mmCIF file of C-alpha atoms in Angstrom:
data_model
loop_
_atom_site.group_PDB
_atom_site.id
_atom_site.type_symbol
_atom_site.label_atom_id
_atom_site.label_comp_id
_atom_site.label_asym_id
_atom_site.label_seq_id
_atom_site.Cartn_x
_atom_site.Cartn_y
_atom_site.Cartn_z
ATOM 1 C CA MET D 19 29.303 7.168 -7.693
ATOM 2 C CA GLN D 20 26.696 8.209 -5.779
ATOM 3 C CA GLU D 21 24.277 8.640 -9.340
ATOM 4 C CA THR D 22 25.134 5.454 -10.259
ATOM 5 C CA THR D 23 24.417 3.315 -7.459
ATOM 6 C CA VAL D 24 20.968 5.333 -7.208
ATOM 7 C CA ARG D 25 20.795 4.369 -11.216
ATOM 8 C CA ILE D 26 21.692 0.437 -9.923
ATOM 9 C CA LYS D 27 19.485 0.161 -6.961
ATOM 10 C CA LYS D 28 16.019 0.815 -9.218
ATOM 11 C CA ALA D 29 17.275 -1.609 -11.482
ATOM 12 C CA LEU D 30 17.271 -3.729 -8.585
ATOM 13 C CA ALA D 31 14.413 -2.831 -7.414
ATOM 14 C CA ASN D 32 12.372 -2.759 -10.559
ATOM 15 C CA VAL D 33 12.798 -6.390 -10.126
ATOM 16 C CA SER D 34 10.406 -7.779 -8.568
ATOM 17 C CA TRP D 35 11.737 -10.793 -6.832
ATOM 18 C CA LEU D 36 14.230 -8.656 -5.866
ATOM 19 C CA SER D 37 12.401 -6.189 -4.382
ATOM 20 C CA ALA D 38 9.986 -8.344 -1.942
ATOM 21 C CA CYS D 39 13.418 -9.588 -0.442
ATOM 22 C CA GLY D 40 13.061 -6.212 1.140
ATOM 23 C CA GLU D 41 15.776 -3.328 1.538
ATOM 24 C CA ALA D 42 18.420 -4.772 2.962
ATOM 25 C CA THR D 43 18.978 -7.294 0.162
ATOM 26 C CA LEU D 44 18.957 -4.680 -2.694
ATOM 27 C CA GLN D 45 21.270 -2.679 -0.733
ATOM 28 C CA HIS D 46 23.676 -5.103 -0.043
ATOM 29 C CA LEU D 47 23.610 -6.152 -3.834
ATOM 30 C CA ALA D 48 23.629 -2.419 -5.204
ATOM 31 C CA ALA D 49 26.613 -1.905 -3.226
ATOM 32 C CA HIS D 50 28.300 -4.394 -5.700
ATOM 33 C CA ALA D 51 27.118 -3.845 -9.257
ATOM 34 C CA THR D 52 28.447 -1.697 -11.593
ATOM 35 C CA LEU D 53 26.982 0.015 -14.374
ATOM 36 C CA GLU D 54 27.802 -0.389 -18.484
ATOM 37 C CA GLN D 55 26.911 1.579 -21.334
ATOM 38 C CA VAL D 56 26.342 -1.008 -23.653
ATOM 39 C CA ALA D 57 25.958 -0.401 -27.829
ATOM 40 C CA ASP D 58 22.812 -1.293 -30.003
ATOM 41 C CA GLY D 59 24.639 -5.488 -31.522
ATOM 42 C CA THR D 60 26.953 -5.391 -28.852
ATOM 43 C CA THR D 61 26.765 -9.526 -27.439
ATOM 44 C CA VAL D 62 26.945 -9.127 -24.156
ATOM 45 C CA THR D 63 27.462 -13.137 -24.279
ATOM 46 C CA TRP D 64 27.735 -16.277 -25.766
ATOM 47 C CA ARG D 65 26.490 -19.539 -25.117
ATOM 48 C CA GLY D 66 28.969 -21.818 -23.669
ATOM 49 C CA ARG D 67 30.916 -18.528 -22.280
ATOM 50 C CA GLN D 68 31.466 -18.641 -18.197
ATOM 51 C CA MET D 69 28.597 -16.882 -16.264
ATOM 52 C CA THR D 70 30.214 -14.670 -13.223
ATOM 53 C CA HIS D 71 27.357 -11.714 -13.117
ATOM 54 C CA LEU D 72 23.836 -11.575 -13.323
ATOM 55 C CA LEU D 73 22.547 -9.613 -16.336
ATOM 56 C CA ILE D 74 20.118 -7.003 -15.552
ATOM 57 C CA PRO D 75 18.717 -4.355 -18.452
ATOM 58 C CA ALA D 76 18.027 -1.800 -16.773
ATOM 59 C CA GLN D 77 17.553 0.703 -20.014
ATOM 60 C CA GLY D 78 17.372 -0.949 -23.321
ATOM 61 C CA VAL D 79 15.908 -4.832 -25.208
ATOM 62 C CA LEU D 80 18.680 -7.852 -24.364
ATOM 63 C CA GLU D 81 17.801 -10.666 -26.752
ATOM 64 C CA LEU D 82 18.287 -14.517 -26.412
ATOM 65 C CA SER D 83 19.073 -16.731 -29.215
ATOM 66 C CA ILE D 84 20.784 -20.356 -29.560
ATOM 67 C CA THR D 85 23.049 -20.487 -32.990
ATOM 68 C CA ASN D 86 23.182 -23.799 -34.497
ATOM 69 C CA SER D 87 26.032 -25.900 -36.209
ATOM 70 C CA GLN D 88 24.952 -24.592 -39.030
ATOM 71 C CA GLY D 89 24.851 -21.392 -38.572
ATOM 72 C CA LYS D 90 21.066 -21.419 -37.981
ATOM 73 C CA ARG D 91 19.675 -18.564 -35.449
ATOM 74 C CA HIS D 92 16.722 -19.265 -33.089
ATOM 75 C CA VAL D 93 15.419 -15.924 -30.694
ATOM 76 C CA ILE D 94 14.006 -17.187 -27.528
ATOM 77 C CA ASN D 95 13.355 -14.783 -26.110
ATOM 78 C CA ARG D 96 13.868 -10.960 -25.302
ATOM 79 C CA GLN D 97 14.844 -9.295 -22.124
ATOM 80 C CA GLU D 98 13.740 -5.756 -20.424
ATOM 81 C CA PRO D 99 14.321 -3.676 -17.609
ATOM 82 C CA GLY D 100 12.809 -5.600 -14.166
ATOM 83 C CA GLN D 101 14.360 -8.569 -15.910
ATOM 84 C CA VAL D 102 17.033 -11.051 -14.658
ATOM 85 C CA PHE D 103 19.536 -12.711 -17.404
ATOM 86 C CA GLY D 104 21.775 -15.752 -16.571
ATOM 87 C CA LEU D 105 20.676 -16.964 -12.736
ATOM 88 C CA ILE D 106 20.938 -20.571 -13.083
ATOM 89 C CA PRO D 107 24.916 -20.283 -14.961
ATOM 90 C CA VAL D 108 25.358 -17.983 -12.132
ATOM 91 C CA LEU D 109 23.781 -20.418 -9.053
ATOM 92 C CA GLU D 110 25.429 -23.635 -10.573
ATOM 93 C CA ASP D 111 28.435 -21.989 -11.592
ATOM 94 C CA SER D 112 28.234 -22.527 -15.209
ATOM 95 C CA GLU D 113 28.672 -21.647 -19.114
ATOM 96 C CA ALA D 114 25.633 -19.091 -20.590
ATOM 97 C CA ILE D 115 22.616 -20.946 -21.732
ATOM 98 C CA HIS D 116 22.457 -18.591 -25.178
ATOM 99 C CA ASP D 117 23.739 -15.625 -26.894
ATOM 100 C CA ALA D 118 23.050 -12.346 -25.324
ATOM 101 C CA VAL D 119 22.687 -9.598 -27.685
ATOM 102 C CA ALA D 120 21.740 -5.691 -27.154
ATOM 103 C CA ARG D 121 19.161 -4.458 -29.409
ATOM 104 C CA GLY D 122 19.362 -0.938 -29.053
ATOM 105 C CA ALA D 123 21.535 0.722 -26.790
ATOM 106 C CA CYS D 124 21.251 -0.645 -23.052
ATOM 107 C CA GLU D 125 22.531 -0.414 -19.872
ATOM 108 C CA ILE D 126 22.671 -3.224 -17.867
ATOM 109 C CA VAL D 127 23.892 -3.785 -13.849
ATOM 110 C CA ARG D 128 25.815 -6.220 -13.809
ATOM 111 C CA VAL D 129 25.870 -8.354 -10.671
ATOM 112 C CA PRO D 130 29.022 -10.625 -9.333
ATOM 113 C CA GLN D 131 28.293 -14.205 -8.601
ATOM 114 C CA ALA D 132 30.600 -14.303 -5.363
ATOM 115 C CA GLN D 133 27.841 -11.421 -3.948
ATOM 116 C CA LEU D 134 24.811 -12.676 -4.380
ATOM 117 C CA TRP D 135 26.232 -16.267 -2.726
ATOM 118 C CA GLN D 136 26.499 -13.750 -0.397
ATOM 119 C CA ALA D 137 23.598 -12.090 0.027
ATOM 120 C CA MET D 138 21.979 -15.241 -0.149
ATOM 121 C CA ARG D 139 23.724 -16.259 2.733
ATOM 122 C CA ALA D 140 23.352 -13.246 4.657
ATOM 123 C CA HIS D 141 19.376 -12.401 3.597
ATOM 124 C CA PRO D 142 17.461 -16.275 3.566
ATOM 125 C CA GLU D 143 14.774 -14.204 1.894
ATOM 126 C CA LEU D 144 16.435 -14.037 -1.062
ATOM 127 C CA ASN D 145 16.883 -17.822 -1.398
ATOM 128 C CA ASP D 146 12.878 -18.398 -1.205
ATOM 129 C CA GLN D 147 12.118 -15.912 -4.091
ATOM 130 C CA ILE D 148 15.101 -17.363 -6.335
ATOM 131 C CA ILE D 149 13.251 -20.868 -5.318
ATOM 132 C CA ARG D 150 9.860 -19.366 -6.003
ATOM 133 C CA LEU D 151 11.123 -17.775 -9.716
ATOM 134 C CA LEU D 152 13.202 -21.143 -10.284
ATOM 135 C CA CYS D 153 9.357 -23.444 -9.884
ATOM 136 C CA ALA D 154 7.534 -20.532 -11.952
ATOM 137 C CA ARG D 155 9.871 -20.930 -14.923
ATOM 138 C CA ALA D 156 9.514 -24.950 -14.783
ATOM 139 C CA ARG D 157 6.148 -24.356 -14.603
ATOM 140 C CA ASP D 158 6.055 -21.991 -17.740
ATOM 141 C CA THR D 159 8.023 -24.064 -20.095
ATOM 142 C CA TYR D 160 5.547 -27.150 -19.631
ATOM 143 C CA GLN D 161 3.258 -24.996 -20.195
ATOM 144 C CA ALA D 162 4.449 -23.752 -23.833
ATOM 145 C CA LEU D 163 5.552 -27.834 -24.381
ATOM 146 C CA ALA D 164 1.942 -28.199 -24.447
ATOM 147 C CA ALA D 165 0.791 -25.255 -26.303
ATOM 148 C CA GLN D 166 3.533 -26.259 -29.426
ATOM 149 C CA THR D 167 1.411 -29.309 -29.882
ATOM 150 C CA LEU D 168 -2.326 -28.512 -28.118
ATOM 151 C CA THR D 169 -2.396 -24.888 -28.902
ATOM 152 C CA ALA D 170 -4.017 -23.120 -31.884
ATOM 153 C CA LEU D 171 -1.621 -20.661 -33.464
ATOM 154 C CA PRO D 172 -3.588 -17.487 -32.624
ATOM 155 C CA ASN D 173 -3.905 -18.522 -29.035
ATOM 156 C CA ARG D 174 0.312 -19.224 -29.313
ATOM 157 C CA LEU D 175 1.045 -15.391 -30.401
ATOM 158 C CA ALA D 176 -0.752 -14.283 -28.088
ATOM 159 C CA ARG D 177 0.949 -15.840 -25.027
ATOM 160 C CA VAL D 178 3.774 -14.827 -26.504
ATOM 161 C CA LEU D 179 3.429 -11.251 -27.338
ATOM 162 C CA LEU D 180 2.054 -10.833 -23.731
ATOM 163 C CA SER D 181 4.758 -12.581 -22.409
ATOM 164 C CA GLN D 182 6.548 -9.602 -23.833
ATOM 165 C CA VAL D 183 4.504 -6.673 -22.087
ATOM 166 C CA ARG D 184 5.640 -5.178 -18.731
ATOM 167 C CA GLY D 185 2.829 -3.799 -16.985
ATOM 168 C CA THR D 186 -0.822 -3.155 -18.383
ATOM 169 C CA GLY D 187 -2.394 -0.581 -20.658
ATOM 170 C CA PRO D 188 -0.837 0.550 -24.189
ATOM 171 C CA HIS D 189 2.661 -1.399 -25.059
ATOM 172 C CA THR D 190 5.745 -1.364 -28.012
ATOM 173 C CA LEU D 191 7.214 -4.299 -28.964
ATOM 174 C CA VAL D 192 10.471 -2.966 -30.809
ATOM 175 C CA MET D 193 10.782 -5.852 -32.771
ATOM 176 C CA THR D 194 10.936 -7.958 -36.042
ATOM 177 C CA GLN D 195 8.444 -10.337 -37.828
ATOM 178 C CA ALA D 196 11.402 -12.314 -38.628
ATOM 179 C CA ASP D 197 12.439 -12.804 -34.577
ATOM 180 C CA LEU D 198 8.861 -13.096 -33.679
ATOM 181 C CA ALA D 199 8.288 -15.675 -35.551
ATOM 182 C CA ASP D 200 11.484 -17.818 -35.041
ATOM 183 C CA MET D 201 10.053 -17.706 -31.128
ATOM 184 C CA LEU D 202 6.845 -19.668 -32.567
ATOM 185 C CA GLY D 203 8.800 -21.529 -34.668
ATOM 186 C CA ILE D 204 6.990 -20.819 -37.681
ATOM 187 C CA THR D 205 7.156 -18.880 -40.726
ATOM 188 C CA ARG D 206 7.269 -15.186 -41.204
ATOM 189 C CA GLN D 207 4.404 -15.740 -43.679
ATOM 190 C CA SER D 208 2.411 -17.195 -41.357
ATOM 191 C CA LEU D 209 2.847 -14.994 -38.600
ATOM 192 C CA ASN D 210 2.537 -12.353 -40.973
ATOM 193 C CA VAL D 211 -1.207 -13.558 -41.479
ATOM 194 C CA GLU D 212 -2.072 -14.025 -37.580
ATOM 195 C CA LEU D 213 -1.466 -9.953 -37.270
ATOM 196 C CA LYS D 214 -3.091 -9.057 -39.174
ATOM 197 C CA ARG D 215 -5.946 -10.587 -37.791
ATOM 198 C CA LEU D 216 -5.254 -9.728 -34.900
ATOM 199 C CA GLU D 217 -4.464 -5.831 -36.155
ATOM 200 C CA ARG D 218 -8.126 -6.341 -38.250
ATOM 201 C CA GLN D 219 -10.015 -6.974 -34.514
ATOM 202 C CA GLY D 220 -8.400 -4.187 -32.830
ATOM 203 C CA LEU D 221 -5.864 -5.684 -30.567
ATOM 204 C CA VAL D 222 -2.728 -4.407 -32.028
ATOM 205 C CA ASP D 223 -0.672 -2.080 -34.786
ATOM 206 C CA ILE D 224 1.769 -3.687 -36.634
ATOM 207 C CA GLY D 225 4.729 -0.812 -38.196
ATOM 208 C CA ARG D 226 7.809 -1.527 -39.408
ATOM 209 C CA GLY D 227 10.405 -3.283 -36.209
ATOM 210 C CA ARG D 228 7.795 -2.544 -34.270
ATOM 211 C CA ILE D 229 4.197 -3.965 -33.213
ATOM 212 C CA ASP D 230 2.064 -2.206 -31.103
ATOM 213 C CA ILE D 231 -0.559 -3.750 -28.611
ATOM 214 C CA THR D 232 -3.843 -1.519 -28.442
ATOM 215 C CA ASN D 233 -5.912 -4.559 -26.595
ATOM 216 C CA GLN D 234 -4.287 -5.802 -23.846
ATOM 217 C CA ALA D 235 -7.173 -7.363 -22.376
ATOM 218 C CA GLN D 236 -8.397 -8.898 -25.381
ATOM 219 C CA LEU D 237 -5.648 -10.306 -26.636
ATOM 220 C CA ALA D 238 -5.305 -12.274 -22.678
ATOM 221 C CA ARG D 239 -8.557 -13.481 -23.380
ATOM 222 C CA LEU D 240 -7.702 -14.926 -26.720
ATOM 223 C CA ALA D 241 -4.511 -16.406 -24.630
ATOM 224 C CA ALA D 242 -6.358 -18.092 -22.529
ATOM 225 C CA ASP D 243 -8.787 -19.936 -24.437
ATOM 226 C CA PRO D 244 -8.293 -23.129 -24.431
ATOM 227 C CA GLU D 245 -9.782 -23.559 -28.256
#
């Protein structure tokens, strides 16, 4: 049990805004959270299902998507260790906004809704961090919407690739071109043309089911270019 609690706390501390709340907040959440082993392809939660826990990947990737009434599935994002899924529906006591599916074997930390609320009452710094996080997410959403019409495809692609990177240095994104194209709202063929261009420039290396970021600094310059 002690080893599991340590692993849970490590996963929580890997979330920057939770870590910024301090040791007491982490201890509180870790003491009431659970660690779940999830097999590849498992749907962790469905859009429209009541959210009763925060979900935090300790290992592996959660793929977030929406499926419309015609059965077309749209990949929204991917969440890796250091990120949190379900914050908004847990805070407002409502349903999940997306489907969340494990890609690869995953370990998921589950923090009960009641304990999150209790921690917010006991540790005001947690409220401050959540407000900052939600403001940052709102800003990112507005910028992403503007980018759909105001930003060229190479720059949009660079931004989406960087949004999946954690830390600095070489990074491998385990994802298909079909899913990446879906995130950008373009065809796989159009995406492949742009990825090949980035590969020739030495920014990425393309493999089967993976994309290696080989020059993160140059990719960031491309993402920041208004043209």
